[in-house]
PDB file of C-alpha atoms in Angstrom:
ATOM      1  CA  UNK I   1     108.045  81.171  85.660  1.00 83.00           C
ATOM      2  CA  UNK I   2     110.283  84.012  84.631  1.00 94.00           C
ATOM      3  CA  UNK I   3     108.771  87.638  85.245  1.00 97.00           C
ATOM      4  CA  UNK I   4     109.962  91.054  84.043  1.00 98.00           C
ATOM      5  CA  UNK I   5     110.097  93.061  86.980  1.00 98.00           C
ATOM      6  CA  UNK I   6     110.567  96.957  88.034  1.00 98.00           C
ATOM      7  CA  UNK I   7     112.192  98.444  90.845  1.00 98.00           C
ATOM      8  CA  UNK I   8     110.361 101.503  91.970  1.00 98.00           C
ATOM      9  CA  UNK I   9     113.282 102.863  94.717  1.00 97.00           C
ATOM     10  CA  UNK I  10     116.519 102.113  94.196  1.00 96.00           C
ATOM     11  CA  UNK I  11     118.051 101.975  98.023  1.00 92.00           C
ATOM     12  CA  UNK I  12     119.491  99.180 100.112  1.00 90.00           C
ATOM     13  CA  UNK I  13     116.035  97.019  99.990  1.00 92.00           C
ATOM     14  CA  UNK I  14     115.924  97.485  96.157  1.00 96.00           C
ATOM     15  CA  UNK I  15     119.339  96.297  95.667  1.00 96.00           C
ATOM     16  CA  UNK I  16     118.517  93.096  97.155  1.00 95.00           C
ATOM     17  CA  UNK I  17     115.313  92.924  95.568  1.00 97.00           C
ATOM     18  CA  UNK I  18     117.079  92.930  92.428  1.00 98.00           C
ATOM     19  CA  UNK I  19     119.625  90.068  93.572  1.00 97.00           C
ATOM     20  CA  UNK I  20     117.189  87.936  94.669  1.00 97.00           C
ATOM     21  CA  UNK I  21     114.786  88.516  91.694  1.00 98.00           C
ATOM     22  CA  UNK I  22     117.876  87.615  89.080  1.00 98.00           C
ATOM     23  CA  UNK I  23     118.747  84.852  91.324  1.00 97.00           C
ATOM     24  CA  UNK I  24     115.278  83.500  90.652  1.00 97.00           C
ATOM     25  CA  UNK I  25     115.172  84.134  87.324  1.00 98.00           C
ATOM     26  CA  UNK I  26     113.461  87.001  86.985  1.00 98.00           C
ATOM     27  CA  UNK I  27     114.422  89.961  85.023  1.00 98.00           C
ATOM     28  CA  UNK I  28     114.342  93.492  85.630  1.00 98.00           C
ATOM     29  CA  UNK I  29     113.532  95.635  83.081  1.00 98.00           C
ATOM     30  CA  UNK I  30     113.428  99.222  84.797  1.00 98.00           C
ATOM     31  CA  UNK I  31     115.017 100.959  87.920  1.00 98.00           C
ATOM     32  CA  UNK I  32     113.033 103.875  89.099  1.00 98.00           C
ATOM     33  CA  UNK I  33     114.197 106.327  91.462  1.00 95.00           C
ATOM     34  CA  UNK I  34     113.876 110.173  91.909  1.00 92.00           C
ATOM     35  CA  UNK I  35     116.418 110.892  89.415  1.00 94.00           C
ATOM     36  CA  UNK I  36     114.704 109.317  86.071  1.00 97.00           C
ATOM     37  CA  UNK I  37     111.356 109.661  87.408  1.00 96.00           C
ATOM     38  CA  UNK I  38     109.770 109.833  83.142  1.00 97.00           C
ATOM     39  CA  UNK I  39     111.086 106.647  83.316  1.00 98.00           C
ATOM     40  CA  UNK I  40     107.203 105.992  84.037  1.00 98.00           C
ATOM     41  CA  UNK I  41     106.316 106.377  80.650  1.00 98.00           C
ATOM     42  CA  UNK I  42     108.711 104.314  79.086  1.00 98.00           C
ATOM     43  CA  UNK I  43     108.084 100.957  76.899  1.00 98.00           C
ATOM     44  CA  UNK I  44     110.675  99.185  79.403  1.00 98.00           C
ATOM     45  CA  UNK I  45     108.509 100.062  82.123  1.00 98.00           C
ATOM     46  CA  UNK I  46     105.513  99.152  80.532  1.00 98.00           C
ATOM     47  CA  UNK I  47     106.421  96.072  79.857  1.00 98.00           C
ATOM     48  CA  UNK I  48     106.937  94.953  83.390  1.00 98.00           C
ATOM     49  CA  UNK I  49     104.422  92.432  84.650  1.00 98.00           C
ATOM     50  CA  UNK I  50     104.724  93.430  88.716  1.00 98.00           C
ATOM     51  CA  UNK I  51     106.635  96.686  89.941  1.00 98.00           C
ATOM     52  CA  UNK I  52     108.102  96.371  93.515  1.00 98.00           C
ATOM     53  CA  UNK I  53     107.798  99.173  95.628  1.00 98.00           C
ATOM     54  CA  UNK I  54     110.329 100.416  98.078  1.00 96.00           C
ATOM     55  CA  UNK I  55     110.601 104.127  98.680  1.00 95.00           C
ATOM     56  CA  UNK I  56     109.251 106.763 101.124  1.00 92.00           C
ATOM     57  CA  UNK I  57     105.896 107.702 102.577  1.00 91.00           C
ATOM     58  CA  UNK I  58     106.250 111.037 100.840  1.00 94.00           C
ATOM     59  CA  UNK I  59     106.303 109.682  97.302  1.00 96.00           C
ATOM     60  CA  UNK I  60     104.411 105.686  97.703  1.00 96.00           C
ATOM     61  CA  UNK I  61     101.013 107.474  96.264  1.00 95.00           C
ATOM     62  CA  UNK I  62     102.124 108.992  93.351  1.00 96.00           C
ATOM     63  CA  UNK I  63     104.835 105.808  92.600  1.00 97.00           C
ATOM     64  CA  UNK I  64     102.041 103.832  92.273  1.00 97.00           C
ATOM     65  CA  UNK I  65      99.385 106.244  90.307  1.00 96.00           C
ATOM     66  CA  UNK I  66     102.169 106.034  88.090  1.00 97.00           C
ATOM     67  CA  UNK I  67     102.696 102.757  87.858  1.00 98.00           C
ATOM     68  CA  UNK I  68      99.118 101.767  87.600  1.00 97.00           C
ATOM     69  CA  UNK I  69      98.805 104.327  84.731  1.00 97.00           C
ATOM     70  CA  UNK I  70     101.376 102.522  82.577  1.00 97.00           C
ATOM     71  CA  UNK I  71      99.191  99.581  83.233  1.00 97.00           C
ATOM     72  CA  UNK I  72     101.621  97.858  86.087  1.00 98.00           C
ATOM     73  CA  UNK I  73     100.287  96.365  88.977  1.00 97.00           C
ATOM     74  CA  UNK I  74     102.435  97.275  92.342  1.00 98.00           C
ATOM     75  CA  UNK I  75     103.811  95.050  95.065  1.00 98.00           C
ATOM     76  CA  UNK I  76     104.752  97.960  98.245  1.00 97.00           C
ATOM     77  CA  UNK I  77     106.464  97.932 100.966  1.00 94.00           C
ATOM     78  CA  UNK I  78     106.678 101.511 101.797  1.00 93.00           C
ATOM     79  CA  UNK I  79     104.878 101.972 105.408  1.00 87.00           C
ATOM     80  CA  UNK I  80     104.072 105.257 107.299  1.00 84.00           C
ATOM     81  CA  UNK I  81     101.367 106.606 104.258  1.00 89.00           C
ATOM     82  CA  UNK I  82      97.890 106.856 103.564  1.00 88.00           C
ATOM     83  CA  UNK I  83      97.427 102.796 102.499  1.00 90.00           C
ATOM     84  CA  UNK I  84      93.522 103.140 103.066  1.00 88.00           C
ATOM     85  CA  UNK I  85      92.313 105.255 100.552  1.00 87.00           C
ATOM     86  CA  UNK I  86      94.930 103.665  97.640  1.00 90.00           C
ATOM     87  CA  UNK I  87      93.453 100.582  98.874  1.00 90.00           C
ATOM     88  CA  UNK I  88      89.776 101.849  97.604  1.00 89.00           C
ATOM     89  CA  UNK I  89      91.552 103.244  94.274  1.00 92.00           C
ATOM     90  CA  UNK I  90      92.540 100.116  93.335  1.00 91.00           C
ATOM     91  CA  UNK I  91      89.313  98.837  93.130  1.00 88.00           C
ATOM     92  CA  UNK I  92      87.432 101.416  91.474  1.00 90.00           C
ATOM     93  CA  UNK I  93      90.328 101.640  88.914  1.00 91.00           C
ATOM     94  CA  UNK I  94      90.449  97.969  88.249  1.00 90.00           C
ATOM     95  CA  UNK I  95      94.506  98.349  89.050  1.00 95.00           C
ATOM     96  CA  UNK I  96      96.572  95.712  91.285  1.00 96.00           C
ATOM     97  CA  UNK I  97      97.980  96.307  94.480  1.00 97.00           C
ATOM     98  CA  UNK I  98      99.567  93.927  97.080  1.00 97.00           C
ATOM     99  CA  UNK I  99     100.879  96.434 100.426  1.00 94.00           C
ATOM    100  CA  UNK I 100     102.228  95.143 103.254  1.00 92.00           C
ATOM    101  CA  UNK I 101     103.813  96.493 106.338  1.00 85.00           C
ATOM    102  CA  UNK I 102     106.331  93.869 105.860  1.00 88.00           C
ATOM    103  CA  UNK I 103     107.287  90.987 103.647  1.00 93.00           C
ATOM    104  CA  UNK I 104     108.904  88.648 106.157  1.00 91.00           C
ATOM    105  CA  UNK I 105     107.246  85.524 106.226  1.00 89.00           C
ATOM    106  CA  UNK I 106     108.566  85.021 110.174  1.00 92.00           C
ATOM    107  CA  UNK I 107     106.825  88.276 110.880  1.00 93.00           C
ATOM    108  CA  UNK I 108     103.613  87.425 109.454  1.00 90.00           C
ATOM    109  CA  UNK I 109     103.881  84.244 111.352  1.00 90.00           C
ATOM    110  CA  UNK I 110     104.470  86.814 114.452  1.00 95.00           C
ATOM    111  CA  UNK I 111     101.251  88.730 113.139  1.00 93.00           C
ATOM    112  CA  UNK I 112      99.489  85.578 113.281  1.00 91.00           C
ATOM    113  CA  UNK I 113     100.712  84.486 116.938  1.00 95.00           C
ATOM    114  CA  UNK I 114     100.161  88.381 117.929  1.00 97.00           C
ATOM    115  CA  UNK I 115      95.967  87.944 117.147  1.00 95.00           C
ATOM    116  CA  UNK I 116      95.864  84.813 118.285  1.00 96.00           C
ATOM    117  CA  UNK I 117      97.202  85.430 121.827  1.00 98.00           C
ATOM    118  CA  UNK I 118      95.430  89.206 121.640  1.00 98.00           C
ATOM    119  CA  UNK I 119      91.895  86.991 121.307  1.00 97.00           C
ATOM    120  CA  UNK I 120      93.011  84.421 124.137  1.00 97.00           C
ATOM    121  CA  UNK I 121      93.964  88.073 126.340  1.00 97.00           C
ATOM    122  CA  UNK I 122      90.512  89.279 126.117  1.00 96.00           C
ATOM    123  CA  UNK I 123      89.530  87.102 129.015  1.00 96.00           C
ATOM    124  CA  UNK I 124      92.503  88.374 131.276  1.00 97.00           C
ATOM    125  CA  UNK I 125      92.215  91.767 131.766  1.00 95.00           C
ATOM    126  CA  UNK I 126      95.029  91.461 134.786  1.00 97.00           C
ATOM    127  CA  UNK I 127      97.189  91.391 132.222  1.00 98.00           C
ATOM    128  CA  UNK I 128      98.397  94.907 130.676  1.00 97.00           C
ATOM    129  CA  UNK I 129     100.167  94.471 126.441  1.00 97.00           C
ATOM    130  CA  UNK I 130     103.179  96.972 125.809  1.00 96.00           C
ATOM    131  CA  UNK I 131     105.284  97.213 122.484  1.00 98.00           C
ATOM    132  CA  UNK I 132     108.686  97.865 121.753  1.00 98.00           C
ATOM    133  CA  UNK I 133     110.378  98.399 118.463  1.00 98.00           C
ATOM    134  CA  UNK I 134     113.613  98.446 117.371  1.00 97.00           C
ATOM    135  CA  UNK I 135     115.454  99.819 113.453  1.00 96.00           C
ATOM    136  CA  UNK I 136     118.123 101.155 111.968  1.00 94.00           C
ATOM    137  CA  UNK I 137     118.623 104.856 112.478  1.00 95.00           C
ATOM    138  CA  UNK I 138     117.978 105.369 108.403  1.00 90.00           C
ATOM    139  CA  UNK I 139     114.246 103.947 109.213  1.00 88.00           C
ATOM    140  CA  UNK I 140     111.850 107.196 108.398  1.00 82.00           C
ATOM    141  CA  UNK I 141     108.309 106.512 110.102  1.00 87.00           C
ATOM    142  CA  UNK I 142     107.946 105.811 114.147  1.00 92.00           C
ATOM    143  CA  UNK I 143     106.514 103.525 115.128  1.00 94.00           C
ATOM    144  CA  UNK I 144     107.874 101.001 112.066  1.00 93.00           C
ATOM    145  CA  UNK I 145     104.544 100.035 109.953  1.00 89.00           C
ATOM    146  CA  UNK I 146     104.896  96.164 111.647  1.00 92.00           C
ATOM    147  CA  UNK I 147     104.428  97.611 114.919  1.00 96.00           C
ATOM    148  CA  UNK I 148     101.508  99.435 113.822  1.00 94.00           C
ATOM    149  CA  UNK I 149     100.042  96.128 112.169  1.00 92.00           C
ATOM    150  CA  UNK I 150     100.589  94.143 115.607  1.00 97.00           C
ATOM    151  CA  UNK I 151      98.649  97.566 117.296  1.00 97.00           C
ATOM    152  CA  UNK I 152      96.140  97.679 114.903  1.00 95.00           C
ATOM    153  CA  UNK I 153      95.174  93.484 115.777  1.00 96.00           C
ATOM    154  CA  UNK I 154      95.529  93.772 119.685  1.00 98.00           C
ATOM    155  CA  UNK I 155      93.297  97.040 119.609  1.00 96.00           C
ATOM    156  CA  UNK I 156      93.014 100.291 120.676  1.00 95.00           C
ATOM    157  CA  UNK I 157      91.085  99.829 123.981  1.00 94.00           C
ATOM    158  CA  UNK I 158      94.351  97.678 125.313  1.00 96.00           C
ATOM    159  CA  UNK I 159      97.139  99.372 123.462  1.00 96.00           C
ATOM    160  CA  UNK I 160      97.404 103.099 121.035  1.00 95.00           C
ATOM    161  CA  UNK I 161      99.968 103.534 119.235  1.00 93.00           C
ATOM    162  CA  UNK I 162     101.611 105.650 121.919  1.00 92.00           C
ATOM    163  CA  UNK I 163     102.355 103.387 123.913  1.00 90.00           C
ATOM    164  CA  UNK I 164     104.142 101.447 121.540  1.00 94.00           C
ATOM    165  CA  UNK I 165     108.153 101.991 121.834  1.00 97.00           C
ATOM    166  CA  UNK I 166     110.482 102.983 118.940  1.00 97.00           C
ATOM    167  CA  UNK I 167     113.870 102.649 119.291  1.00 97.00           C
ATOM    168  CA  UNK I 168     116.744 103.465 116.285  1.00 97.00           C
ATOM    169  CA  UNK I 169     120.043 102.424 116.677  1.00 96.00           C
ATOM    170  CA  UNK I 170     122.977 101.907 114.577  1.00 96.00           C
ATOM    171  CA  UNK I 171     121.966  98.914 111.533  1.00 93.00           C
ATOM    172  CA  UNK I 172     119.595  97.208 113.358  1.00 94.00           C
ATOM    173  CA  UNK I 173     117.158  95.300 110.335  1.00 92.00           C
ATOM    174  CA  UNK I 174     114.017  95.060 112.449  1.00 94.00           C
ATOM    175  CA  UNK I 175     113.046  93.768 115.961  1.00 97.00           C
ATOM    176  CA  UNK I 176     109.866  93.323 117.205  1.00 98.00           C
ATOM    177  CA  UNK I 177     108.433  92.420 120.803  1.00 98.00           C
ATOM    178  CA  UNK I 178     104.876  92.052 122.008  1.00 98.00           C
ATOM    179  CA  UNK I 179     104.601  92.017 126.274  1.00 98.00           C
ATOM    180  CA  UNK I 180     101.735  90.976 127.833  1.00 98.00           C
ATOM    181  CA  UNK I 181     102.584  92.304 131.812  1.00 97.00           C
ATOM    182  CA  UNK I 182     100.620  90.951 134.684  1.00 98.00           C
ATOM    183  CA  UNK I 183     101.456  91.196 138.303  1.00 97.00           C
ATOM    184  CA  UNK I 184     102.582  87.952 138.598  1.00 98.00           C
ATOM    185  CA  UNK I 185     104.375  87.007 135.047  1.00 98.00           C
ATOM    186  CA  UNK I 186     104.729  88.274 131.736  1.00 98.00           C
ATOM    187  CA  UNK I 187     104.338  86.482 128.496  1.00 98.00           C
ATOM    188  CA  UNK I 188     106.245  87.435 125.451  1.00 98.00           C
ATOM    189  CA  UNK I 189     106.243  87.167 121.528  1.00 98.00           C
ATOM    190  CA  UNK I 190     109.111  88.569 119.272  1.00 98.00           C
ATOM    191  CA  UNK I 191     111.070  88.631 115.720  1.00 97.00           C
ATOM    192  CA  UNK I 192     114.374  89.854 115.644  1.00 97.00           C
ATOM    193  CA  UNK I 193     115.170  89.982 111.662  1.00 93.00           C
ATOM    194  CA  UNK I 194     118.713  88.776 110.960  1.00 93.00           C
ATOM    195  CA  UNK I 195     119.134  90.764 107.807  1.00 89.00           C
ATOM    196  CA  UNK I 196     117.045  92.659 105.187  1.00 85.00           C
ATOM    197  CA  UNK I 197     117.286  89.188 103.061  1.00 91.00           C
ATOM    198  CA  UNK I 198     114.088  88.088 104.029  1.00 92.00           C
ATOM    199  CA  UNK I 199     112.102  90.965 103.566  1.00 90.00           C
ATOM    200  CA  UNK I 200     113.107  91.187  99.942  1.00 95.00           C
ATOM    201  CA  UNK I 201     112.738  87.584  99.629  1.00 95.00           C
ATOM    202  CA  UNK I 202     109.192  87.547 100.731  1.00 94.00           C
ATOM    203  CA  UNK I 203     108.589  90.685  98.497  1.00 96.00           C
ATOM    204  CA  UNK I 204     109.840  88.933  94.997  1.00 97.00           C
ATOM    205  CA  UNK I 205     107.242  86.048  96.336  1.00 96.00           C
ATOM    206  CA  UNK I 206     104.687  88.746  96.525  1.00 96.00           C
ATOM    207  CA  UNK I 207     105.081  89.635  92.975  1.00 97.00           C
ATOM    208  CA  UNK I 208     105.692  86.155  91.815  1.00 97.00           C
ATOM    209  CA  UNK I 209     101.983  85.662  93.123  1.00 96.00           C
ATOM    210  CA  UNK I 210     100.929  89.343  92.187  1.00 96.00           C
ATOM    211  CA  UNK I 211     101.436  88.780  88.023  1.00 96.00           C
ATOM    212  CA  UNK I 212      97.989  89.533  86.212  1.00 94.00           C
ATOM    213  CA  UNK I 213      95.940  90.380  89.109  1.00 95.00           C
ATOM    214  CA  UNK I 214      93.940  93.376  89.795  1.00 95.00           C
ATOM    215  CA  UNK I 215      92.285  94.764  93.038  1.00 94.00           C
ATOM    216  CA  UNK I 216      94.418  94.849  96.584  1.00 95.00           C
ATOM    217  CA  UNK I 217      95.686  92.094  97.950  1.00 95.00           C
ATOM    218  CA  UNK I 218      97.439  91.368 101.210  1.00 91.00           C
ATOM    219  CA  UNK I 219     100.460  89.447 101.701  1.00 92.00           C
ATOM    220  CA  UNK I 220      98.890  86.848 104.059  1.00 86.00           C
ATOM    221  CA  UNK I 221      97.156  85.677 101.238  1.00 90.00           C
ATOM    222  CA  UNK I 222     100.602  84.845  99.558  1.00 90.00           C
ATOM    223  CA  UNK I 223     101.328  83.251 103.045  1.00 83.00           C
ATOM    224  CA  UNK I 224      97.829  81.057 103.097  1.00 75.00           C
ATOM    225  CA  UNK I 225      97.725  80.144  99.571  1.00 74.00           C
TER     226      UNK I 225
END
Protein backbone atom coordinates (compact mmCIF):
# COMPACT_ATOMS: atom_id res chain seq x y z
CA UNK A 1 0.00 0.00 0.00
CA UNK A 2 1.24 3.42 -0.95
CA UNK A 3 2.89 5.49 2.02
CA UNK A 4 3.89 9.16 2.22
CA UNK A 5 7.26 9.13 3.36
CA UNK A 6 10.08 11.72 4.73
CA UNK A 7 13.62 11.77 4.30
CA UNK A 8 15.32 13.01 7.39
CA UNK A 9 19.20 13.36 5.73
CA UNK A 10 19.54 13.98 2.44
CA UNK A 11 23.14 12.16 1.55
CA UNK A 12 24.06 9.22 -0.63
CA UNK A 13 21.77 6.63 1.54
CA UNK A 14 18.81 9.10 1.30
CA UNK A 15 19.04 9.40 -2.33
CA UNK A 16 18.50 5.84 -2.74
CA UNK A 17 16.02 5.69 -0.16
CA UNK A 18 14.06 7.94 -2.18
CA UNK A 19 14.56 5.79 -5.51
CA UNK A 20 13.64 2.83 -4.07
CA UNK A 21 10.64 4.26 -2.09
CA UNK A 22 9.15 5.88 -5.61
CA UNK A 23 10.02 2.72 -7.24
CA UNK A 24 7.65 1.06 -4.80
CA UNK A 25 5.18 3.39 -4.90
CA UNK A 26 5.64 5.33 -2.21
CA UNK A 27 5.72 9.01 -2.09
CA UNK A 28 7.82 11.41 -0.45
CA UNK A 29 6.44 14.28 0.82
CA UNK A 30 9.46 16.09 2.67
CA UNK A 31 13.36 16.15 2.42
CA UNK A 32 14.98 17.22 5.59
CA UNK A 33 18.45 18.14 5.91
CA UNK A 34 20.47 20.81 7.88
CA UNK A 35 19.64 23.47 5.56
CA UNK A 36 15.59 23.63 5.96
CA UNK A 37 15.68 22.21 9.29
CA UNK A 38 11.73 24.28 10.19
CA UNK A 39 10.86 22.06 7.69
CA UNK A 40 9.81 20.06 10.99
CA UNK A 41 6.91 22.00 11.48
CA UNK A 42 5.50 21.93 8.24
CA UNK A 43 1.95 20.35 7.08
CA UNK A 44 4.08 18.30 4.36
CA UNK A 45 5.96 16.86 7.06
CA UNK A 46 3.21 16.20 9.13
CA UNK A 47 1.55 14.42 6.92
CA UNK A 48 4.10 11.72 6.49
CA UNK A 49 3.11 8.34 7.85
CA UNK A 50 7.00 6.94 8.57
CA UNK A 51 10.16 9.34 8.41
CA UNK A 52 13.44 7.51 7.46
CA UNK A 53 16.35 8.43 9.21
CA UNK A 54 19.80 8.75 7.81
CA UNK A 55 22.10 11.39 9.22
CA UNK A 56 24.85 11.71 11.88
CA UNK A 57 25.31 10.69 15.49
CA UNK A 58 25.55 14.36 16.33
CA UNK A 59 22.05 15.29 15.22
CA UNK A 60 19.88 11.42 15.28
CA UNK A 61 18.36 12.66 18.88
CA UNK A 62 17.05 15.78 18.12
CA UNK A 63 15.91 14.48 14.24
CA UNK A 64 13.77 12.33 15.86
CA UNK A 65 12.36 14.57 18.98
CA UNK A 66 11.41 16.42 16.09
CA UNK A 67 9.89 14.14 14.20
CA UNK A 68 7.99 12.50 16.96
CA UNK A 69 6.71 16.02 17.91
CA UNK A 70 5.01 16.53 14.55
CA UNK A 71 3.43 13.25 15.35
CA UNK A 72 5.81 11.00 12.85
CA UNK A 73 7.03 7.84 13.82
CA UNK A 74 10.94 7.28 12.75
CA UNK A 75 12.62 4.41 10.97
CA UNK A 76 16.89 5.17 11.80
CA UNK A 77 19.69 4.11 10.63
CA UNK A 78 22.09 6.51 12.07
CA UNK A 79 24.64 4.35 14.38
CA UNK A 80 27.42 5.63 16.75
CA UNK A 81 24.62 7.63 19.32
CA UNK A 82 22.97 7.23 22.44
CA UNK A 83 20.07 4.53 20.99
CA UNK A 84 19.34 3.38 24.72
CA UNK A 85 17.84 6.10 26.34
CA UNK A 86 15.63 7.21 22.92
CA UNK A 87 14.71 3.70 23.11
CA UNK A 88 12.99 4.37 26.76
CA UNK A 89 11.52 7.82 25.29
CA UNK A 90 9.65 6.17 22.96
CA UNK A 91 7.78 4.38 25.28
CA UNK A 92 6.97 6.79 27.82
CA UNK A 93 5.97 9.21 24.96
CA UNK A 94 3.78 6.74 23.21
CA UNK A 95 6.01 7.73 19.85
CA UNK A 96 7.34 5.00 17.20
CA UNK A 97 10.71 4.08 16.64
CA UNK A 98 12.29 1.22 14.58
CA UNK A 99 16.63 1.68 14.93
CA UNK A 100 18.82 -0.53 13.57
CA UNK A 101 22.51 -0.75 13.15
CA UNK A 102 21.78 -1.83 9.73
CA UNK A 103 18.97 -2.58 7.34
CA UNK A 104 20.51 -5.35 5.26
CA UNK A 105 18.55 -8.29 5.44
CA UNK A 106 22.01 -10.52 4.60
CA UNK A 107 23.48 -8.86 7.63
CA UNK A 108 20.82 -9.63 9.95
CA UNK A 109 21.00 -13.10 8.63
CA UNK A 110 24.92 -12.65 9.62
CA UNK A 111 23.62 -11.33 13.13
CA UNK A 112 21.67 -14.36 13.40
CA UNK A 113 24.59 -16.91 12.36
CA UNK A 114 27.00 -14.57 14.63
CA UNK A 115 24.71 -15.66 18.09
CA UNK A 116 24.17 -18.77 17.03
CA UNK A 117 27.81 -19.88 16.58
CA UNK A 118 28.78 -17.33 19.74
CA UNK A 119 26.27 -19.86 21.92
CA UNK A 120 27.79 -23.14 20.24
CA UNK A 121 31.60 -21.24 21.23
CA UNK A 122 30.78 -21.15 24.80
CA UNK A 123 31.81 -24.74 25.17
CA UNK A 124 35.27 -24.17 23.36
CA UNK A 125 37.14 -21.87 25.12
CA UNK A 126 40.44 -23.01 22.89
CA UNK A 127 39.05 -21.03 20.57
CA UNK A 128 39.82 -17.08 20.75
CA UNK A 129 36.77 -14.56 18.39
CA UNK A 130 38.44 -11.41 16.66
CA UNK A 131 36.56 -8.78 14.41
CA UNK A 132 37.43 -6.91 11.53
CA UNK A 133 35.57 -4.18 9.78
CA UNK A 134 35.81 -2.63 6.75
CA UNK A 135 33.87 1.15 5.13
CA UNK A 136 34.19 3.77 3.09
CA UNK A 137 36.49 6.51 4.28
CA UNK A 138 33.17 9.01 4.50
CA UNK A 139 31.89 6.40 7.36
CA UNK A 140 31.89 8.72 10.76
CA UNK A 141 31.75 6.24 13.88
CA UNK A 142 34.61 3.33 14.48
CA UNK A 143 33.87 0.60 14.93
CA UNK A 144 30.67 0.72 12.22
CA UNK A 145 27.35 0.21 14.50
CA UNK A 146 27.07 -3.66 12.79
CA UNK A 147 30.26 -4.49 14.28
CA UNK A 148 29.19 -3.27 17.51
CA UNK A 149 25.81 -5.34 17.20
CA UNK A 150 27.90 -8.66 16.35
CA UNK A 151 30.19 -7.47 19.77
CA UNK A 152 27.42 -6.75 21.73
CA UNK A 153 25.87 -10.79 20.95
CA UNK A 154 29.32 -12.64 21.30
CA UNK A 155 29.99 -10.67 24.67
CA UNK A 156 32.26 -8.81 26.44
CA UNK A 157 34.09 -11.55 28.44
CA UNK A 158 35.32 -13.06 24.79
CA UNK A 159 35.54 -9.92 22.75
CA UNK A 160 35.36 -5.58 23.74
CA UNK A 161 34.97 -3.52 21.38
CA UNK A 162 38.71 -2.90 21.17
CA UNK A 163 39.56 -5.57 19.83
CA UNK A 164 37.34 -5.26 17.08
CA UNK A 165 39.21 -3.88 13.76
CA UNK A 166 38.11 -0.84 11.69
CA UNK A 167 39.41 -0.34 8.56
CA UNK A 168 38.31 2.78 5.91
CA UNK A 169 39.29 2.67 2.57
CA UNK A 170 38.35 4.26 -0.57
CA UNK A 171 34.13 3.34 -1.36
CA UNK A 172 34.02 0.32 0.30
CA UNK A 173 29.83 -0.17 1.26
CA UNK A 174 30.37 -2.41 4.27
CA UNK A 175 32.31 -5.66 5.08
CA UNK A 176 32.03 -7.59 7.92
CA UNK A 177 34.06 -10.70 9.33
CA UNK A 178 33.65 -12.66 12.53
CA UNK A 179 37.03 -15.14 13.36
CA UNK A 180 36.84 -17.63 15.71
CA UNK A 181 41.00 -18.57 16.06
CA UNK A 182 42.05 -21.78 17.65
CA UNK A 183 45.41 -23.37 17.52
CA UNK A 184 44.55 -25.76 15.18
CA UNK A 185 41.82 -24.01 12.68
CA UNK A 186 39.82 -21.08 12.43
CA UNK A 187 36.21 -20.78 11.57
CA UNK A 188 34.82 -17.80 9.84
CA UNK A 189 31.48 -15.82 9.18
CA UNK A 190 31.27 -12.67 6.88
CA UNK A 191 29.07 -10.09 4.65
CA UNK A 192 30.71 -8.16 2.20
CA UNK A 193 27.78 -5.62 0.98
CA UNK A 194 27.88 -5.18 -2.80
CA UNK A 195 26.36 -1.75 -2.78
CA UNK A 196 24.37 0.61 -0.48
CA UNK A 197 21.11 -0.85 -2.46
CA UNK A 198 20.29 -3.15 0.08
CA UNK A 199 20.56 -1.20 3.01
CA UNK A 200 18.04 1.28 1.69
CA UNK A 201 16.00 -1.46 0.46
CA UNK A 202 15.66 -3.10 3.78
CA UNK A 203 15.07 0.43 5.33
CA UNK A 204 11.83 1.36 2.98
CA UNK A 205 10.70 -2.37 4.27
CA UNK A 206 11.22 -1.08 7.73
CA UNK A 207 8.86 1.70 7.25
CA UNK A 208 6.52 -0.20 5.07
CA UNK A 209 6.08 -2.35 8.37
CA UNK A 210 6.65 0.75 10.74
CA UNK A 211 3.16 2.77 9.46
CA UNK A 212 0.83 3.40 12.61
CA UNK A 213 2.89 1.88 15.21
CA UNK A 214 4.14 3.27 18.36
CA UNK A 215 6.86 2.08 20.89
CA UNK A 216 10.53 0.77 19.51
CA UNK A 217 10.82 -1.79 17.40
CA UNK A 218 13.76 -3.68 15.98
CA UNK A 219 14.32 -4.61 12.54
CA UNK A 220 14.51 -8.39 13.18
CA UNK A 221 11.06 -8.22 13.84
CA UNK A 222 10.49 -6.97 10.17
CA UNK A 223 12.86 -9.95 9.33
CA UNK A 224 10.69 -12.68 11.55
CA UNK A 225 7.35 -11.46 10.76
Amino acid sequence: MAMKIALIGYGKMGHMIESIALQRGHEIVCIIDQYNLDDFKSAAFASADVAIEFSTPQTAEQNIRCAWNAGVPVVCGTTGWRVELMKQEAMWRNAGLMWSSNYSIGVNILFALNRQLAKLMESYSEYTPHMTEVHHIHKLDAPSGTAKTLQEDIGDDRLTIADIKSIREGEVPGIHTVIWDSEVDSIAISHSAKSRKGFALGAVVAAEWMKGKTGYHAFEEVILS
